[in-house]
CSV table of C-alpha atoms in Angstrom, one decimal:
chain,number,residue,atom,x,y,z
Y,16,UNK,CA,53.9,105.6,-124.4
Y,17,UNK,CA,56.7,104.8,-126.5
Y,18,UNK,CA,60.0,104.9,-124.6
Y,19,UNK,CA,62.4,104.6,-127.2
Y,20,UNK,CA,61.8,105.9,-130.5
Y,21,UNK,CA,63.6,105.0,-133.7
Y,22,UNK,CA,63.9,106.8,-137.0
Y,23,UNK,CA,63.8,105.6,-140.1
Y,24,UNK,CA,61.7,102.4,-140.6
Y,25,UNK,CA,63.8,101.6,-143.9
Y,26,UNK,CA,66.7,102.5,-145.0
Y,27,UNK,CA,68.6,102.1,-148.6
Y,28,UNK,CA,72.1,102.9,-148.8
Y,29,UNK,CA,74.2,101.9,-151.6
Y,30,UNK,CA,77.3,99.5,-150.9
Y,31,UNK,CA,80.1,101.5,-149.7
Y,32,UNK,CA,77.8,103.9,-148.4
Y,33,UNK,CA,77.5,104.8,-144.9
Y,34,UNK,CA,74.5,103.8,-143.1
Y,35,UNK,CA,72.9,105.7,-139.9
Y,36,UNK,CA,69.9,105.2,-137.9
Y,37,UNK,CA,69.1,107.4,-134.7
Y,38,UNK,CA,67.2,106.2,-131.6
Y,39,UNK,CA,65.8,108.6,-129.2
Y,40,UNK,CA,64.7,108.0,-125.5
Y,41,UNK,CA,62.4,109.1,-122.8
Y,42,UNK,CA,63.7,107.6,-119.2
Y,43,UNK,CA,66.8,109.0,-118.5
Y,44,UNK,CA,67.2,106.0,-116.0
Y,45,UNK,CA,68.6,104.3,-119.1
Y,46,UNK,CA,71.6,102.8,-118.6
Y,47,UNK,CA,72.5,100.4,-121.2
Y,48,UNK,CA,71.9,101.2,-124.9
Y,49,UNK,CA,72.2,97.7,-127.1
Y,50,UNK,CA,71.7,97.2,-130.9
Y,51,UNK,CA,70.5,94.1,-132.5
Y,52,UNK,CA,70.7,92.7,-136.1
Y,53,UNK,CA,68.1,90.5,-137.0
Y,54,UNK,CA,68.0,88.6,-140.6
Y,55,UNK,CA,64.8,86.9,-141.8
Y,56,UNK,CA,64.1,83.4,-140.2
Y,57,UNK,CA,66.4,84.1,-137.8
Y,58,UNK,CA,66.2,85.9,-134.0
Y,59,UNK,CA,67.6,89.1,-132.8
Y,60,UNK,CA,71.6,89.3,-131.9
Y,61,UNK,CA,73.5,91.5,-130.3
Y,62,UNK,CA,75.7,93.9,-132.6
Y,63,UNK,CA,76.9,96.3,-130.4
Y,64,UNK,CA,76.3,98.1,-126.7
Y,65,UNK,CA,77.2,101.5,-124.5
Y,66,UNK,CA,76.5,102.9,-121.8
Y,67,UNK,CA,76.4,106.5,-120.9
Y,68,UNK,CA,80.1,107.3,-119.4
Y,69,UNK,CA,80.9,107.1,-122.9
Y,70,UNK,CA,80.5,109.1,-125.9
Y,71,UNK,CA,81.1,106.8,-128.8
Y,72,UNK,CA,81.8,103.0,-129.2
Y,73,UNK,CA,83.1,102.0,-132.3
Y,74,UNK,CA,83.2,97.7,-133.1
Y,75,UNK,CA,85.2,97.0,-137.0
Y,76,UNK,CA,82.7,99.0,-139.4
Y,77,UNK,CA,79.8,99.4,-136.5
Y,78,UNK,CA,80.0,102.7,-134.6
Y,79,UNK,CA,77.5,104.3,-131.9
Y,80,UNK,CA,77.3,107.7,-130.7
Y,81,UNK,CA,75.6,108.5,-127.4
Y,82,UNK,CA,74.6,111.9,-126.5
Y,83,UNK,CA,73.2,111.6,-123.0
Y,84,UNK,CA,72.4,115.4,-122.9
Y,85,UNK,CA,69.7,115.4,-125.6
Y,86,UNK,CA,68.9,111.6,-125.1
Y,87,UNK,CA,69.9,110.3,-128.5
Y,88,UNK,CA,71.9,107.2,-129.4
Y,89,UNK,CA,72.8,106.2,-133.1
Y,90,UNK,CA,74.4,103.6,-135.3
Y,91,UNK,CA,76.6,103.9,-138.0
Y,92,UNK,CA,77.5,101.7,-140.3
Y,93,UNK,CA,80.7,102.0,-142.8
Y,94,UNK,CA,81.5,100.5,-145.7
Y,95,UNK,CA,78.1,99.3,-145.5
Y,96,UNK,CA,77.8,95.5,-147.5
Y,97,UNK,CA,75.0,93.7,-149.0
Y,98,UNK,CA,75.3,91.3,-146.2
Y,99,UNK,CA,74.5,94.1,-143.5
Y,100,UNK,CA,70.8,93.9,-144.9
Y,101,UNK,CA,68.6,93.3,-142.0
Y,102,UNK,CA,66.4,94.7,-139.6
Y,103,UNK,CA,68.3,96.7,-137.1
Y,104,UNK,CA,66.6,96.9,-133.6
Y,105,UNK,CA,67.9,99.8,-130.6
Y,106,UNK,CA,67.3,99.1,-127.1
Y,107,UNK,CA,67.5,100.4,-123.7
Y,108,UNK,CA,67.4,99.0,-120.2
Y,109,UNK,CA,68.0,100.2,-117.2
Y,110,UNK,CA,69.1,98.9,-113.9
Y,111,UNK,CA,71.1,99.1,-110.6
Y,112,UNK,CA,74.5,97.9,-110.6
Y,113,UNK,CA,74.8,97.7,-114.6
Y,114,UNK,CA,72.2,94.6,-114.8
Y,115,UNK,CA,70.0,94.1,-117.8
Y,116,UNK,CA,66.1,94.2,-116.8
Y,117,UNK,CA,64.0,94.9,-119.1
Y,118,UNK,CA,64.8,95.7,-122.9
Y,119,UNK,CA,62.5,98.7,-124.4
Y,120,UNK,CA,63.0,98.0,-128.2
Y,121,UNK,CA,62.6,100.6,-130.8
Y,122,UNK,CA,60.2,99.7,-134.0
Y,123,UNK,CA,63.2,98.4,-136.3
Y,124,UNK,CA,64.9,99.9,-139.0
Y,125,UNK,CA,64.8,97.4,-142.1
Y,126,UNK,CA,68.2,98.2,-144.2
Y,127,UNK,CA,68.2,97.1,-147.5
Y,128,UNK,CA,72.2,97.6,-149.2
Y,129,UNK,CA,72.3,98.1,-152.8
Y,130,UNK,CA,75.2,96.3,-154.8
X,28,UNK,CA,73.0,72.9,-131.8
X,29,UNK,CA,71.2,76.0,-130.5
X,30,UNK,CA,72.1,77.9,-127.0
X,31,UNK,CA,68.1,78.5,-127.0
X,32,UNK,CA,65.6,76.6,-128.6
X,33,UNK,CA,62.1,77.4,-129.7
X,34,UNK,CA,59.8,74.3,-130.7
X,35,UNK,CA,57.4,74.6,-132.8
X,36,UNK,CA,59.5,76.9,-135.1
X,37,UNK,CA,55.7,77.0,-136.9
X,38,UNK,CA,52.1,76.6,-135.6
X,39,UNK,CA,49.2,76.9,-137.5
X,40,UNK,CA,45.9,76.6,-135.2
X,41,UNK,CA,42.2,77.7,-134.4
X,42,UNK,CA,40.5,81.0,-132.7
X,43,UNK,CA,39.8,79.1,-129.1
X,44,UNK,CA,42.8,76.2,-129.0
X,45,UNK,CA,45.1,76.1,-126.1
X,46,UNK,CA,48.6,76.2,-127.4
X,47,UNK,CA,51.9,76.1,-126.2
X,48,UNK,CA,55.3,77.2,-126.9
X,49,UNK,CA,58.3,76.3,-125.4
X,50,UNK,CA,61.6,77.2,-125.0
X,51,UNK,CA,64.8,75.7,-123.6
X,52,UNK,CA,68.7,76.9,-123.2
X,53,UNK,CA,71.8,75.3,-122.4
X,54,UNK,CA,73.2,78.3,-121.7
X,55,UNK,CA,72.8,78.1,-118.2
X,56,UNK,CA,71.8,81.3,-117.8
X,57,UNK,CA,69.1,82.6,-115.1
X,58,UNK,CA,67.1,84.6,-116.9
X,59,UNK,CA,64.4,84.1,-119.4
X,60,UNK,CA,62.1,86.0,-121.4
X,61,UNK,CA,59.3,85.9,-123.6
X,62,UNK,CA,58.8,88.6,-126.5
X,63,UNK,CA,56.3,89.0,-129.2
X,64,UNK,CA,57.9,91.1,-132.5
X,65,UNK,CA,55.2,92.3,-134.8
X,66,UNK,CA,55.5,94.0,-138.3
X,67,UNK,CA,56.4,97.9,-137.7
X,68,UNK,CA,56.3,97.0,-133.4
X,69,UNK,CA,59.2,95.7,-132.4
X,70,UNK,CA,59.7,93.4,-130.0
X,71,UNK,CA,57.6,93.6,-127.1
X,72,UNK,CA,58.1,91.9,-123.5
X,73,UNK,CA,55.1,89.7,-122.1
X,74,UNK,CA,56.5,87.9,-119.4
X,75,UNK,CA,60.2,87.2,-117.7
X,76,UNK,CA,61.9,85.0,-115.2
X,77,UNK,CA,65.0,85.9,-113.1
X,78,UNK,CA,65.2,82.5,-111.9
X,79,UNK,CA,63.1,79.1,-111.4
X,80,UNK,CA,60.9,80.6,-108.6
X,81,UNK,CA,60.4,84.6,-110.3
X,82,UNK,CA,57.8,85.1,-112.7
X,83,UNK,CA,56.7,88.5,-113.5
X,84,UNK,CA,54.7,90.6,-116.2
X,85,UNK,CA,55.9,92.1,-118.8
X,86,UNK,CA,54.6,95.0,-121.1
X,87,UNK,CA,51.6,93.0,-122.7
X,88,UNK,CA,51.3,90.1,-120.9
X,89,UNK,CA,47.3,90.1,-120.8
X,90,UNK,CA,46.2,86.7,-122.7
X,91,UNK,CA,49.2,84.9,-121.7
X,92,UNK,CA,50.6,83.1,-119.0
X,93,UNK,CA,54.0,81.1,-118.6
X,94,UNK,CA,55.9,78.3,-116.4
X,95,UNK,CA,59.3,78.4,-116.0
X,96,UNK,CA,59.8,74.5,-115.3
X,97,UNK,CA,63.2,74.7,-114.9
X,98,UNK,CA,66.7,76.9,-114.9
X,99,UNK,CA,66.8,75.7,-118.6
X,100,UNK,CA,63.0,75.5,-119.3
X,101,UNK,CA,60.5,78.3,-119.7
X,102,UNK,CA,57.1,77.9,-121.7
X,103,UNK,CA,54.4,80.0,-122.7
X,104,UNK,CA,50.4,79.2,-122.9
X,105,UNK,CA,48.1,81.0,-124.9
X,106,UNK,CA,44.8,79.7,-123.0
X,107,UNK,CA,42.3,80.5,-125.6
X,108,UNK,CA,43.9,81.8,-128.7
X,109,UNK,CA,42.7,84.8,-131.1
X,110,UNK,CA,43.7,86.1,-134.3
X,111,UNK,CA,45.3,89.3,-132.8
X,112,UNK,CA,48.2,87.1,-131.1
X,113,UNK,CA,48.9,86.0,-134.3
X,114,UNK,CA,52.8,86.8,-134.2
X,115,UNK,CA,56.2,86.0,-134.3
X,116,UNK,CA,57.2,84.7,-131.3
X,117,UNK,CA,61.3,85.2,-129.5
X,118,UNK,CA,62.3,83.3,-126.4
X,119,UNK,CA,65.4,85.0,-124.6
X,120,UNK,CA,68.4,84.0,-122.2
X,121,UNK,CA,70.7,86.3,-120.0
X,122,UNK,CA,72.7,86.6,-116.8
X,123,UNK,CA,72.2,89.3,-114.7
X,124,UNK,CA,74.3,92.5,-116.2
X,125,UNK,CA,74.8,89.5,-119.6
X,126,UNK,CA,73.3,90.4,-122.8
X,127,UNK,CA,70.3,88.8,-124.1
X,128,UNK,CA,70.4,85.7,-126.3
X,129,UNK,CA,67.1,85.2,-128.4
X,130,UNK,CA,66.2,81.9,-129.9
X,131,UNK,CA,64.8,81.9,-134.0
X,132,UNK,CA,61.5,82.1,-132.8
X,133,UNK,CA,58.0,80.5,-133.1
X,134,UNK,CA,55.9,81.7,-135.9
X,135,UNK,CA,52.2,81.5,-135.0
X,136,UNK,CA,49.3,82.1,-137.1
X,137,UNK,CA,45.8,81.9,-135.7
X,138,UNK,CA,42.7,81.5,-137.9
């Protein structure tokens, strides 16, 4: 069963464009919602987090809205630049006090940004 | 140099051999995990450690086992490999309520 469910599985934007991907999830003991960036040769790293007491966490051109009530999480990407390419990886964990257990990763989103 | 560190980076090697990969931080963090990341998958969980003497199961953790040698040491064993855990392979630090620092990985082909 697939916990965490991410839509697309490639995405082309052109540069300047805005980029979104959407992750949806199951266990609404969730309590920390992470994306990564991963380039090729290289291992997954942390871009941005939130947890649920907020609506919206926004990081220079990297933005994600969280709406708890229909268990959906997304990232947005402005101004989006050729070096954003990469495979873009949501999460979600859950545990007491905050903690980190166990990552559920969603499939990936490979982004491709057109010049 | 790296936080975490993933040797081999590459391993090429036989239906049947025993391999190895290892992993080491100097973070200091407690935590460690072992992932496998497939084409179109994600990245999957097979084992973690919260510290030196905590070992537990992850997601797929059938085929594999691991030893976590030390706070800064944690190593995974293929027994008897097949072709179907032919993967890329992440190695991940943390402290409790931290996020999770991933090494480059070990890609492992097995023929």
């Amino acid at each position: 069963q697939q916990q965490v469910k991410q839509s697309p599985q490639s995405l082309i934007v052109q540069k300047g464009g805005i980029s979104i991907i959407n992750c949806a999830y199951e266990n609404t003991a969730f309590d920390y919602f992470p994306w990564y960036q991963q380039f090729p040769g290289k291992g997954p790293a942390l871009l941005i987090a939130i947890r649920p007491d907020v609506s919206e966490k926004k990081e220079g051109r990297f933005t994600i809205s969280f709406n708890k009530s229909a268990k959906q999480f997304s990232l947005h990407i402005m101004d989006s630049q050729p070096g954003d390419s990469a495979t873009y990886f949501c999460a979600a964990s859950k545990g007491d006090g905050g903690s980190q257990g166990n990552l559920i990763f969603g499939k990936g989103t490979k982004l491709s940004v057109k010049p | 140099d790296a936080d975490v560190t993933q040797t081999p980076r590459n391993r090429i090697t036989k239906t049947g051999k025993r391999i190895m990969l290892e992993c080491s931080q100097t973070k200091g963090h407690d935590r460690m995990y072992w992932y496998r990341q497939d084409p179109g998958l994600g990245l999957r969980l097979i084992y973690y450690s919260f510290d030196v003497k905590d070992i537990n199961k992850g997601e797929i953790s059938d085929g594999y086992s691991v030893s976590r040698q030390a706070q800064a040491k944690f190593s995974l064993s293929l027994e008897s490999a097949i072709p179907n855990q032919t993967a890329l392979y992440f190695c991940a630090t943390s402290d409790p309520g931290q996020p999770q620092h991933f090494g480059d990985g070990t890609r492992l082909s097995i023929l």
